[in-house]
PDB file of C-alpha atoms in Angstrom:
ATOM      1  CA  MET A 143      -0.009   0.007  -0.016  1.00  0.00           C
ATOM      2  CA  GLU A 144       1.972   2.893  -1.375  1.00  0.00           C
ATOM      3  CA  ILE A 145      -0.613   5.285  -0.121  1.00  0.00           C
ATOM      4  CA  LEU A 146       0.432   4.853   3.503  1.00  0.00           C
ATOM      5  CA  ASN A 147       3.868   6.359   2.706  1.00  0.00           C
ATOM      6  CA  LYS A 148       2.325   9.334   0.862  1.00  0.00           C
ATOM      7  CA  ILE A 149       0.177  10.432   3.696  1.00  0.00           C
ATOM      8  CA  VAL A 150       1.316  13.252   5.938  1.00  0.00           C
ATOM      9  CA  TRP A 151       0.285  11.985   9.381  1.00  0.00           C
ATOM     10  CA  ASN A 152      -0.028  14.548  12.202  1.00  0.00           C
ATOM     11  CA  LYS A 153       2.079  14.450  15.341  1.00  0.00           C
ATOM     12  CA  ASP A 154      -0.276  11.824  16.801  1.00  0.00           C
ATOM     13  CA  GLN A 155       0.136   9.701  13.669  1.00  0.00           C
ATOM     14  CA  LEU A 156      -3.420  10.412  12.564  1.00  0.00           C
ATOM     15  CA  ILE A 157      -5.155  11.884   9.529  1.00  0.00           C
ATOM     16  CA  SER A 158      -8.582  13.506   9.464  1.00  0.00           C
ATOM     17  CA  ALA A 159     -11.201  11.870   7.331  1.00  0.00           C
ATOM     18  CA  ILE A 160     -14.358  13.662   6.123  1.00  0.00           C
ATOM     19  CA  ILE A 161     -17.252  11.333   5.381  1.00  0.00           C
ATOM     20  CA  GLN A 162     -19.678  12.337   2.601  1.00  0.00           C
ATOM     21  CA  ASP A 163     -22.801  10.509   1.429  1.00  0.00           C
ATOM     22  CA  ALA A 164     -22.113   9.297  -2.146  1.00  0.00           C
ATOM     23  CA  ASP A 165     -25.726   9.752  -3.170  1.00  0.00           C
ATOM     24  CA  THR A 166     -27.023  12.852  -1.358  1.00  0.00           C
ATOM     25  CA  LYS A 167     -23.597  14.518  -1.233  1.00  0.00           C
ATOM     26  CA  LYS A 168     -24.356  15.523   2.364  1.00  0.00           C
ATOM     27  CA  VAL A 169     -21.307  15.738   4.613  1.00  0.00           C
ATOM     28  CA  LEU A 170     -22.069  13.309   7.433  1.00  0.00           C
ATOM     29  CA  MET A 171     -19.222  13.382   9.868  1.00  0.00           C
ATOM     30  CA  MET A 172     -15.501  13.905  10.471  1.00  0.00           C
ATOM     31  CA  ALA A 173     -13.256  11.450  12.280  1.00  0.00           C
ATOM     32  CA  TRP A 174      -9.632  10.360  12.614  1.00  0.00           C
ATOM     33  CA  MET A 175      -7.737   7.426  11.076  1.00  0.00           C
ATOM     34  CA  ASN A 176      -4.439   5.902  11.983  1.00  0.00           C
ATOM     35  CA  GLU A 177      -2.501   3.590   9.651  1.00  0.00           C
ATOM     36  CA  GLU A 178      -4.356   0.467  10.782  1.00  0.00           C
ATOM     37  CA  SER A 179      -7.780   1.979  10.373  1.00  0.00           C
ATOM     38  CA  LEU A 180      -6.993   3.257   6.920  1.00  0.00           C
ATOM     39  CA  LYS A 181      -5.603  -0.168   5.904  1.00  0.00           C
ATOM     40  CA  LYS A 182      -8.705  -1.940   7.215  1.00  0.00           C
ATOM     41  CA  THR A 183     -11.003   0.616   5.497  1.00  0.00           C
ATOM     42  CA  ILE A 184      -9.261   0.011   2.171  1.00  0.00           C
ATOM     43  CA  PHE A 185      -9.225  -3.776   2.504  1.00  0.00           C
ATOM     44  CA  GLU A 186     -12.792  -4.268   3.852  1.00  0.00           C
ATOM     45  CA  GLY A 187     -14.549  -1.413   2.172  1.00  0.00           C
ATOM     46  CA  LYS A 188     -16.071  -0.229   5.471  1.00  0.00           C
ATOM     47  CA  CYS A 189     -15.063   2.770   7.507  1.00  0.00           C
ATOM     48  CA  TYR A 190     -12.733   2.173  10.484  1.00  0.00           C
ATOM     49  CA  PHE A 191     -11.559   5.086  12.597  1.00  0.00           C
ATOM     50  CA  TRP A 192      -9.237   5.724  15.542  1.00  0.00           C
ATOM     51  CA  SER A 193     -11.084   6.880  18.619  1.00  0.00           C
ATOM     52  CA  ARG A 194      -8.993   9.521  20.398  1.00  0.00           C
ATOM     53  CA  SER A 195     -11.241   9.482  23.453  1.00  0.00           C
ATOM     54  CA  ARG A 196     -11.334   5.712  23.822  1.00  0.00           C
ATOM     55  CA  ASN A 197      -7.853   5.209  22.416  1.00  0.00           C
ATOM     56  CA  LYS A 198      -8.910   2.275  20.220  1.00  0.00           C
ATOM     57  CA  LEU A 199      -9.822   1.279  16.698  1.00  0.00           C
ATOM     58  CA  TRP A 200     -13.517   1.334  15.901  1.00  0.00           C
ATOM     59  CA  LEU A 201     -15.624   0.088  13.050  1.00  0.00           C
ATOM     60  CA  LYS A 202     -18.224   2.786  12.287  1.00  0.00           C
ATOM     61  CA  GLY A 203     -21.541   1.141  13.109  1.00  0.00           C
ATOM     62  CA  GLU A 204     -20.158  -1.584  15.341  1.00  0.00           C
ATOM     63  CA  GLU A 205     -22.749  -0.702  17.990  1.00  0.00           C
ATOM     64  CA  SER A 206     -25.386   1.185  16.039  1.00  0.00           C
ATOM     65  CA  GLY A 207     -25.387  -1.041  12.964  1.00  0.00           C
ATOM     66  CA  HIS A 208     -24.967   2.035  10.796  1.00  0.00           C
ATOM     67  CA  ILE A 209     -21.959   0.744   8.889  1.00  0.00           C
ATOM     68  CA  HIS A 210     -20.532   3.070   6.251  1.00  0.00           C
ATOM     69  CA  PHE A 211     -19.682   1.317   2.958  1.00  0.00           C
ATOM     70  CA  VAL A 212     -16.852   2.970   1.047  1.00  0.00           C
ATOM     71  CA  LYS A 213     -17.436   3.937  -2.606  1.00  0.00           C
ATOM     72  CA  GLU A 214     -14.375   6.113  -3.119  1.00  0.00           C
ATOM     73  CA  ILE A 215     -11.407   7.519  -1.128  1.00  0.00           C
ATOM     74  CA  LEU A 216      -9.795  10.850  -2.074  1.00  0.00           C
ATOM     75  CA  LEU A 217      -6.684  12.493  -0.751  1.00  0.00           C
ATOM     76  CA  ASP A 218      -6.151  16.276  -0.733  1.00  0.00           C
ATOM     77  CA  CYS A 219      -3.415  18.365  -2.281  1.00  0.00           C
ATOM     78  CA  ASP A 220      -1.372  18.481   0.943  1.00  0.00           C
ATOM     79  CA  ASN A 221      -1.759  14.698   1.592  1.00  0.00           C
ATOM     80  CA  ASP A 222      -3.066  15.450   5.118  1.00  0.00           C
ATOM     81  CA  CYS A 223      -6.823  15.024   4.776  1.00  0.00           C
ATOM     82  CA  LEU A 224      -9.016  12.281   3.373  1.00  0.00           C
ATOM     83  CA  LEU A 225     -12.509  12.430   1.839  1.00  0.00           C
ATOM     84  CA  LEU A 226     -14.517   9.203   1.850  1.00  0.00           C
ATOM     85  CA  MET A 227     -17.660   8.887  -0.294  1.00  0.00           C
ATOM     86  CA  VAL A 228     -19.916   6.322   1.402  1.00  0.00           C
ATOM     87  CA  LYS A 229     -23.242   4.541   1.354  1.00  0.00           C
ATOM     88  CA  THR A 230     -25.019   4.499   4.715  1.00  0.00           C
ATOM     89  CA  GLU A 231     -27.420   2.136   6.391  1.00  0.00           C
ATOM     90  CA  GLU A 232     -30.883   3.595   6.996  1.00  0.00           C
ATOM     91  CA  GLY A 233     -29.545   7.072   6.101  1.00  0.00           C
ATOM     92  CA  ILE A 234     -28.210   7.608   9.589  1.00  0.00           C
ATOM     93  CA  SER A 235     -24.719   8.640  10.446  1.00  0.00           C
ATOM     94  CA  CYS A 236     -24.909  10.588  13.700  1.00  0.00           C
ATOM     95  CA  HIS A 237     -25.107   8.898  17.175  1.00  0.00           C
ATOM     96  CA  THR A 238     -28.056  11.208  17.873  1.00  0.00           C
ATOM     97  CA  GLY A 239     -30.028   9.339  15.181  1.00  0.00           C
ATOM     98  CA  ARG A 240     -29.778  12.116  12.558  1.00  0.00           C
ATOM     99  CA  GLU A 241     -28.573  11.727   9.039  1.00  0.00           C
ATOM    100  CA  SER A 242     -25.571  14.034   9.583  1.00  0.00           C
ATOM    101  CA  CYS A 243     -23.542  15.104  12.567  1.00  0.00           C
ATOM    102  CA  PHE A 244     -23.661  18.713  11.226  1.00  0.00           C
ATOM    103  CA  PHE A 245     -27.169  19.605  12.383  1.00  0.00           C
ATOM    104  CA  LYS A 246     -26.468  22.742  14.422  1.00  0.00           C
ATOM    105  CA  GLN A 247     -26.762  25.875  12.302  1.00  0.00           C
ATOM    106  CA  ILE A 248     -24.954  28.925  13.618  1.00  0.00           C
ATOM    107  CA  LYS A 249     -27.036  32.085  13.171  1.00  0.00           C
ATOM    108  CA  LYS A 250     -25.683  35.182  11.443  1.00  0.00           C
ATOM    109  CA  ASN A 251     -24.938  36.948  14.730  1.00  0.00           C
ATOM    110  CA  GLY A 252     -22.968  33.975  16.049  1.00  0.00           C
ATOM    111  CA  ASP A 253     -25.044  33.996  19.155  1.00  0.00           C
ATOM    112  CA  THR A 254     -27.361  31.026  18.879  1.00  0.00           C
ATOM    113  CA  MET A 255     -27.953  27.820  16.998  1.00  0.00           C
ATOM    114  CA  ASN A 256     -30.897  26.216  15.230  1.00  0.00           C
ATOM    115  CA  GLU A 257     -31.192  22.460  14.994  1.00  0.00           C
ATOM    116  CA  ILE A 258     -31.925  21.934  11.305  1.00  0.00           C
ATOM    117  CA  GLU A 259     -32.276  18.218  11.165  1.00  0.00           C
ATOM    118  CA  ALA A 260     -34.854  15.906  12.646  1.00  0.00           C
ATOM    119  CA  VAL A 261     -33.944  12.708  14.559  1.00  0.00           C
ATOM    120  CA  LYS A 262     -34.775   9.781  12.228  1.00  0.00           C
ATOM    121  CA  MET A 263     -34.436   7.108  14.953  1.00  0.00           C
ATOM    122  CA  SER A 264     -33.999   7.661  18.667  1.00  0.00           C
ATOM    123  CA  PRO A 265     -30.620   6.623  20.133  1.00  0.00           C
ATOM    124  CA  GLU A 266     -32.470   4.355  22.601  1.00  0.00           C
ATOM    125  CA  ARG A 267     -33.934   2.423  19.681  1.00  0.00           C
ATOM    126  CA  ILE A 268     -30.660   2.382  17.673  1.00  0.00           C
ATOM    127  CA  TYR A 269     -28.537   1.022  20.474  1.00  0.00           C
ATOM    128  CA  LYS A 270     -31.106  -1.374  21.850  1.00  0.00           C
ATOM    129  CA  GLU A 271     -32.031  -2.961  18.530  1.00  0.00           C
ATOM    130  CA  LYS A 272     -28.547  -3.218  17.143  1.00  0.00           C
ATOM    131  CA  LYS A 273     -26.558  -4.534  20.056  1.00  0.00           C
TER     132      LYS A 273
ATOM    133  CA  MET R 219     -20.995  35.484  20.242  1.00  0.00           C
ATOM    134  CA  GLU R 220     -22.314  32.605  22.341  1.00  0.00           C
ATOM    135  CA  ILE R 221     -21.023  30.168  19.754  1.00  0.00           C
ATOM    136  CA  LEU R 222     -17.361  30.767  20.783  1.00  0.00           C
ATOM    137  CA  ASN R 223     -18.081  29.317  24.220  1.00  0.00           C
ATOM    138  CA  LYS R 224     -19.878  26.297  22.840  1.00  0.00           C
ATOM    139  CA  ILE R 225     -16.961  25.157  20.630  1.00  0.00           C
ATOM    140  CA  VAL R 226     -14.635  22.439  21.874  1.00  0.00           C
ATOM    141  CA  TRP R 227     -11.252  23.834  20.731  1.00  0.00           C
ATOM    142  CA  ASN R 228      -8.389  21.348  20.427  1.00  0.00           C
ATOM    143  CA  LYS R 229      -5.227  21.576  22.490  1.00  0.00           C
ATOM    144  CA  ASP R 230      -3.882  24.186  20.032  1.00  0.00           C
ATOM    145  CA  GLN R 231      -7.080  26.204  20.440  1.00  0.00           C
ATOM    146  CA  LEU R 232      -8.217  25.353  16.919  1.00  0.00           C
ATOM    147  CA  ILE R 233     -11.217  23.763  15.336  1.00  0.00           C
ATOM    148  CA  SER R 234     -11.258  22.000  11.954  1.00  0.00           C
ATOM    149  CA  ALA R 235     -13.475  23.524   9.235  1.00  0.00           C
ATOM    150  CA  ILE R 236     -14.740  21.571   6.241  1.00  0.00           C
ATOM    151  CA  ILE R 237     -15.564  23.735   3.231  1.00  0.00           C
ATOM    152  CA  GLN R 238     -18.319  22.592   0.901  1.00  0.00           C
ATOM    153  CA  ASP R 239     -19.648  24.295  -2.234  1.00  0.00           C
ATOM    154  CA  ALA R 240     -23.225  25.409  -1.528  1.00  0.00           C
ATOM    155  CA  ASP R 241     -24.270  24.814  -5.171  1.00  0.00           C
ATOM    156  CA  THR R 242     -22.391  21.750  -6.372  1.00  0.00           C
ATOM    157  CA  LYS R 243     -22.151  20.175  -2.834  1.00  0.00           C
ATOM    158  CA  LYS R 244     -18.560  19.268  -3.695  1.00  0.00           C
ATOM    159  CA  VAL R 245     -16.204  19.181  -0.632  1.00  0.00           C
ATOM    160  CA  LEU R 246     -13.540  21.751  -1.532  1.00  0.00           C
ATOM    161  CA  MET R 247     -11.010  21.777   1.313  1.00  0.00           C
ATOM    162  CA  MET R 248     -10.394  21.441   5.023  1.00  0.00           C
ATOM    163  CA  ALA R 249      -8.588  24.022   7.113  1.00  0.00           C
ATOM    164  CA  TRP R 250      -8.318  25.223  10.685  1.00  0.00           C
ATOM    165  CA  MET R 251      -9.843  28.144  12.561  1.00  0.00           C
ATOM    166  CA  ASN R 252      -8.943  29.838  15.831  1.00  0.00           C
ATOM    167  CA  GLU R 253     -11.342  32.088  17.659  1.00  0.00           C
ATOM    168  CA  GLU R 254     -10.276  35.198  15.731  1.00  0.00           C
ATOM    169  CA  SER R 255     -10.684  33.550  12.346  1.00  0.00           C
ATOM    170  CA  LEU R 256     -14.127  32.194  13.223  1.00  0.00           C
ATOM    171  CA  LYS R 257     -15.238  35.634  14.514  1.00  0.00           C
ATOM    172  CA  LYS R 258     -14.046  37.380  11.347  1.00  0.00           C
ATOM    173  CA  THR R 259     -15.680  34.672   9.218  1.00  0.00           C
ATOM    174  CA  ILE R 260     -19.030  35.220  10.947  1.00  0.00           C
ATOM    175  CA  PHE R 261     -18.785  39.045  10.847  1.00  0.00           C
ATOM    176  CA  GLU R 262     -17.521  39.436   7.288  1.00  0.00           C
ATOM    177  CA  GLY R 263     -19.086  36.457   5.603  1.00  0.00           C
ATOM    178  CA  LYS R 264     -15.834  35.411   4.059  1.00  0.00           C
ATOM    179  CA  CYS R 265     -13.691  32.427   5.158  1.00  0.00           C
ATOM    180  CA  TYR R 266     -10.713  33.225   7.353  1.00  0.00           C
ATOM    181  CA  PHE R 267      -8.407  30.461   8.644  1.00  0.00           C
ATOM    182  CA  TRP R 268      -5.479  29.979  10.907  1.00  0.00           C
ATOM    183  CA  SER R 269      -2.375  28.808   9.081  1.00  0.00           C
ATOM    184  CA  ARG R 270      -0.476  26.314  11.273  1.00  0.00           C
ATOM    185  CA  SER R 271       2.599  26.364   8.928  1.00  0.00           C
ATOM    186  CA  ARG R 272       2.829  30.169   8.694  1.00  0.00           C
ATOM    187  CA  ASN R 273       1.424  30.748  12.208  1.00  0.00           C
ATOM    188  CA  LYS R 274      -0.885  33.520  11.038  1.00  0.00           C
ATOM    189  CA  LEU R 275      -4.447  34.390  10.198  1.00  0.00           C
ATOM    190  CA  TRP R 276      -5.320  34.208   6.519  1.00  0.00           C
ATOM    191  CA  LEU R 277      -8.224  35.283   4.406  1.00  0.00           C
ATOM    192  CA  LYS R 278      -8.963  32.474   1.930  1.00  0.00           C
ATOM    193  CA  GLY R 279      -8.247  34.042  -1.475  1.00  0.00           C
ATOM    194  CA  GLU R 280      -6.067  36.897  -0.171  1.00  0.00           C
ATOM    195  CA  GLU R 281      -3.414  36.029  -2.801  1.00  0.00           C
ATOM    196  CA  SER R 282      -5.379  33.990  -5.322  1.00  0.00           C
ATOM    197  CA  GLY R 283      -8.507  36.161  -5.396  1.00  0.00           C
ATOM    198  CA  HIS R 284     -10.516  32.993  -4.827  1.00  0.00           C
ATOM    199  CA  ILE R 285     -12.549  34.313  -1.851  1.00  0.00           C
ATOM    200  CA  HIS R 286     -15.017  31.928  -0.284  1.00  0.00           C
ATOM    201  CA  PHE R 287     -18.328  33.616   0.544  1.00  0.00           C
ATOM    202  CA  VAL R 288     -20.121  32.011   3.474  1.00  0.00           C
ATOM    203  CA  LYS R 289     -23.772  30.955   3.012  1.00  0.00           C
ATOM    204  CA  GLU R 290     -24.161  28.771   6.109  1.00  0.00           C
ATOM    205  CA  ILE R 291     -22.116  27.584   9.073  1.00  0.00           C
ATOM    206  CA  LEU R 292     -22.890  24.293  10.790  1.00  0.00           C
ATOM    207  CA  LEU R 293     -21.429  22.730  13.968  1.00  0.00           C
ATOM    208  CA  ASP R 294     -21.322  19.026  14.564  1.00  0.00           C
ATOM    209  CA  CYS R 295     -22.808  16.986  17.430  1.00  0.00           C
ATOM    210  CA  ASP R 296     -19.506  17.062  19.431  1.00  0.00           C
ATOM    211  CA  ASN R 297     -18.988  20.780  18.911  1.00  0.00           C
ATOM    212  CA  ASP R 298     -15.516  20.077  17.556  1.00  0.00           C
ATOM    213  CA  CYS R 299     -15.885  20.392  13.809  1.00  0.00           C
ATOM    214  CA  LEU R 300     -17.388  23.025  11.559  1.00  0.00           C
ATOM    215  CA  LEU R 301     -18.936  22.714   8.081  1.00  0.00           C
ATOM    216  CA  LEU R 302     -19.114  25.881   6.012  1.00  0.00           C
ATOM    217  CA  MET R 303     -21.292  26.078   2.860  1.00  0.00           C
ATOM    218  CA  VAL R 304     -19.675  28.590   0.504  1.00  0.00           C
ATOM    219  CA  LYS R 305     -19.860  30.279  -2.892  1.00  0.00           C
ATOM    220  CA  THR R 306     -16.550  30.326  -4.677  1.00  0.00           C
ATOM    221  CA  GLU R 307     -15.007  32.677  -7.220  1.00  0.00           C
ATOM    222  CA  GLU R 308     -14.432  31.124 -10.660  1.00  0.00           C
ATOM    223  CA  GLY R 309     -15.196  27.667  -9.168  1.00  0.00           C
ATOM    224  CA  ILE R 310     -11.645  27.298  -7.893  1.00  0.00           C
ATOM    225  CA  SER R 311     -10.653  26.448  -4.330  1.00  0.00           C
ATOM    226  CA  CYS R 312      -7.339  24.546  -4.564  1.00  0.00           C
ATOM    227  CA  HIS R 313      -4.029  26.351  -4.840  1.00  0.00           C
ATOM    228  CA  THR R 314      -3.259  23.976  -7.778  1.00  0.00           C
ATOM    229  CA  GLY R 315      -6.025  25.664  -9.783  1.00  0.00           C
ATOM    230  CA  ARG R 316      -8.547  22.852  -9.356  1.00  0.00           C
ATOM    231  CA  GLU R 317     -12.095  23.133  -8.108  1.00  0.00           C
ATOM    232  CA  SER R 318     -11.438  20.937  -5.051  1.00  0.00           C
ATOM    233  CA  CYS R 319      -8.339  20.038  -3.028  1.00  0.00           C
ATOM    234  CA  PHE R 320      -9.566  16.408  -3.016  1.00  0.00           C
ATOM    235  CA  PHE R 321      -8.467  15.403  -6.488  1.00  0.00           C
ATOM    236  CA  LYS R 322      -6.287  12.323  -5.786  1.00  0.00           C
ATOM    237  CA  GLN R 323      -8.319   9.190  -5.906  1.00  0.00           C
ATOM    238  CA  ILE R 324      -6.911   6.210  -4.033  1.00  0.00           C
ATOM    239  CA  LYS R 325      -7.252   3.000  -6.031  1.00  0.00           C
ATOM    240  CA  LYS R 326      -8.893  -0.121  -4.540  1.00  0.00           C
ATOM    241  CA  ASN R 327      -5.536  -1.746  -3.800  1.00  0.00           C
ATOM    242  CA  GLY R 328      -4.296   1.283  -1.922  1.00  0.00           C
ATOM    243  CA  ASP R 329      -1.166   1.381  -4.059  1.00  0.00           C
ATOM    244  CA  THR R 330      -1.570   4.304  -6.460  1.00  0.00           C
ATOM    245  CA  MET R 331      -3.556   7.351  -7.108  1.00  0.00           C
ATOM    246  CA  ASN R 332      -5.464   8.817 -10.089  1.00  0.00           C
ATOM    247  CA  GLU R 333      -5.785  12.547 -10.484  1.00  0.00           C
ATOM    248  CA  ILE R 334      -9.471  12.860 -11.191  1.00  0.00           C
ATOM    249  CA  GLU R 335      -9.801  16.645 -11.646  1.00  0.00           C
ATOM    250  CA  ALA R 336      -8.410  18.901 -14.283  1.00  0.00           C
ATOM    251  CA  VAL R 337      -6.592  22.141 -13.547  1.00  0.00           C
ATOM    252  CA  LYS R 338      -9.018  25.001 -14.411  1.00  0.00           C
ATOM    253  CA  MET R 339      -6.408  27.765 -14.179  1.00  0.00           C
ATOM    254  CA  SER R 340      -2.670  27.336 -13.809  1.00  0.00           C
ATOM    255  CA  PRO R 341      -1.167  28.501 -10.463  1.00  0.00           C
ATOM    256  CA  GLU R 342       1.145  30.807 -12.419  1.00  0.00           C
ATOM    257  CA  ARG R 343      -1.848  32.570 -13.896  1.00  0.00           C
ATOM    258  CA  ILE R 344      -3.790  32.650 -10.651  1.00  0.00           C
ATOM    259  CA  TYR R 345      -1.021  34.150  -8.596  1.00  0.00           C
ATOM    260  CA  LYS R 346       0.285  36.560 -11.255  1.00  0.00           C
ATOM    261  CA  GLU R 347      -3.093  37.977 -12.203  1.00  0.00           C
ATOM    262  CA  LYS R 348      -4.467  38.285  -8.707  1.00  0.00           C
ATOM    263  CA  LYS R 349      -1.546  39.792  -6.764  1.00  0.00           C
TER     264      LYS R 349
END
């Protein structure tokens, strides 16, 4: 895997990965990958990330069932950011049960936020049904 | 600006910002913002970033002329990543003269890359004309 040598890893040996829905073009989430998670993502065609809070590898959807299937992986001009085009399960990416993690719209004055996306499935239902 | 207190800044007091074209929905680039750059972005409606390599604030397009005009700012569920929907100038975001910085497609085997976007304007022309 030549690509692993091309990537400019940050000081924690991670690269940021933007996840975009291949069909709707909606940006769903941003997460981090280390070498192992990128390798597994390429080999298996499912998104694996490195959890900085839990300090472990995770398969996106391992608990929720909302696996992200990889259609295309793109690297940016500086070789320090990835963009993954994915197909989702049930159109849900966020742990809150929304399609996208980016559901808080900042108002023009910077003072308050609107929630612009509805919850498609409650977290209680997601994590009870899928475990 | 309430929003500044909501944001979970990283240990360098920065937040990552994904830039997406409001019309084409293409993901154009990823960059970093500190408090000052986010404030200026909200006030002026143009994207300002913090350059980690040059250690300074920069207005996107200050040299290239390819200003990014902000249509919408979204914050993610963890409050540690921004998504900005923008209008571009001449449909160019990347310093290489391409629409998007994400133009290197990683092949299925992870070994090589295809450049999937054409250069719309040469960097020589961009930086000579606009300075």
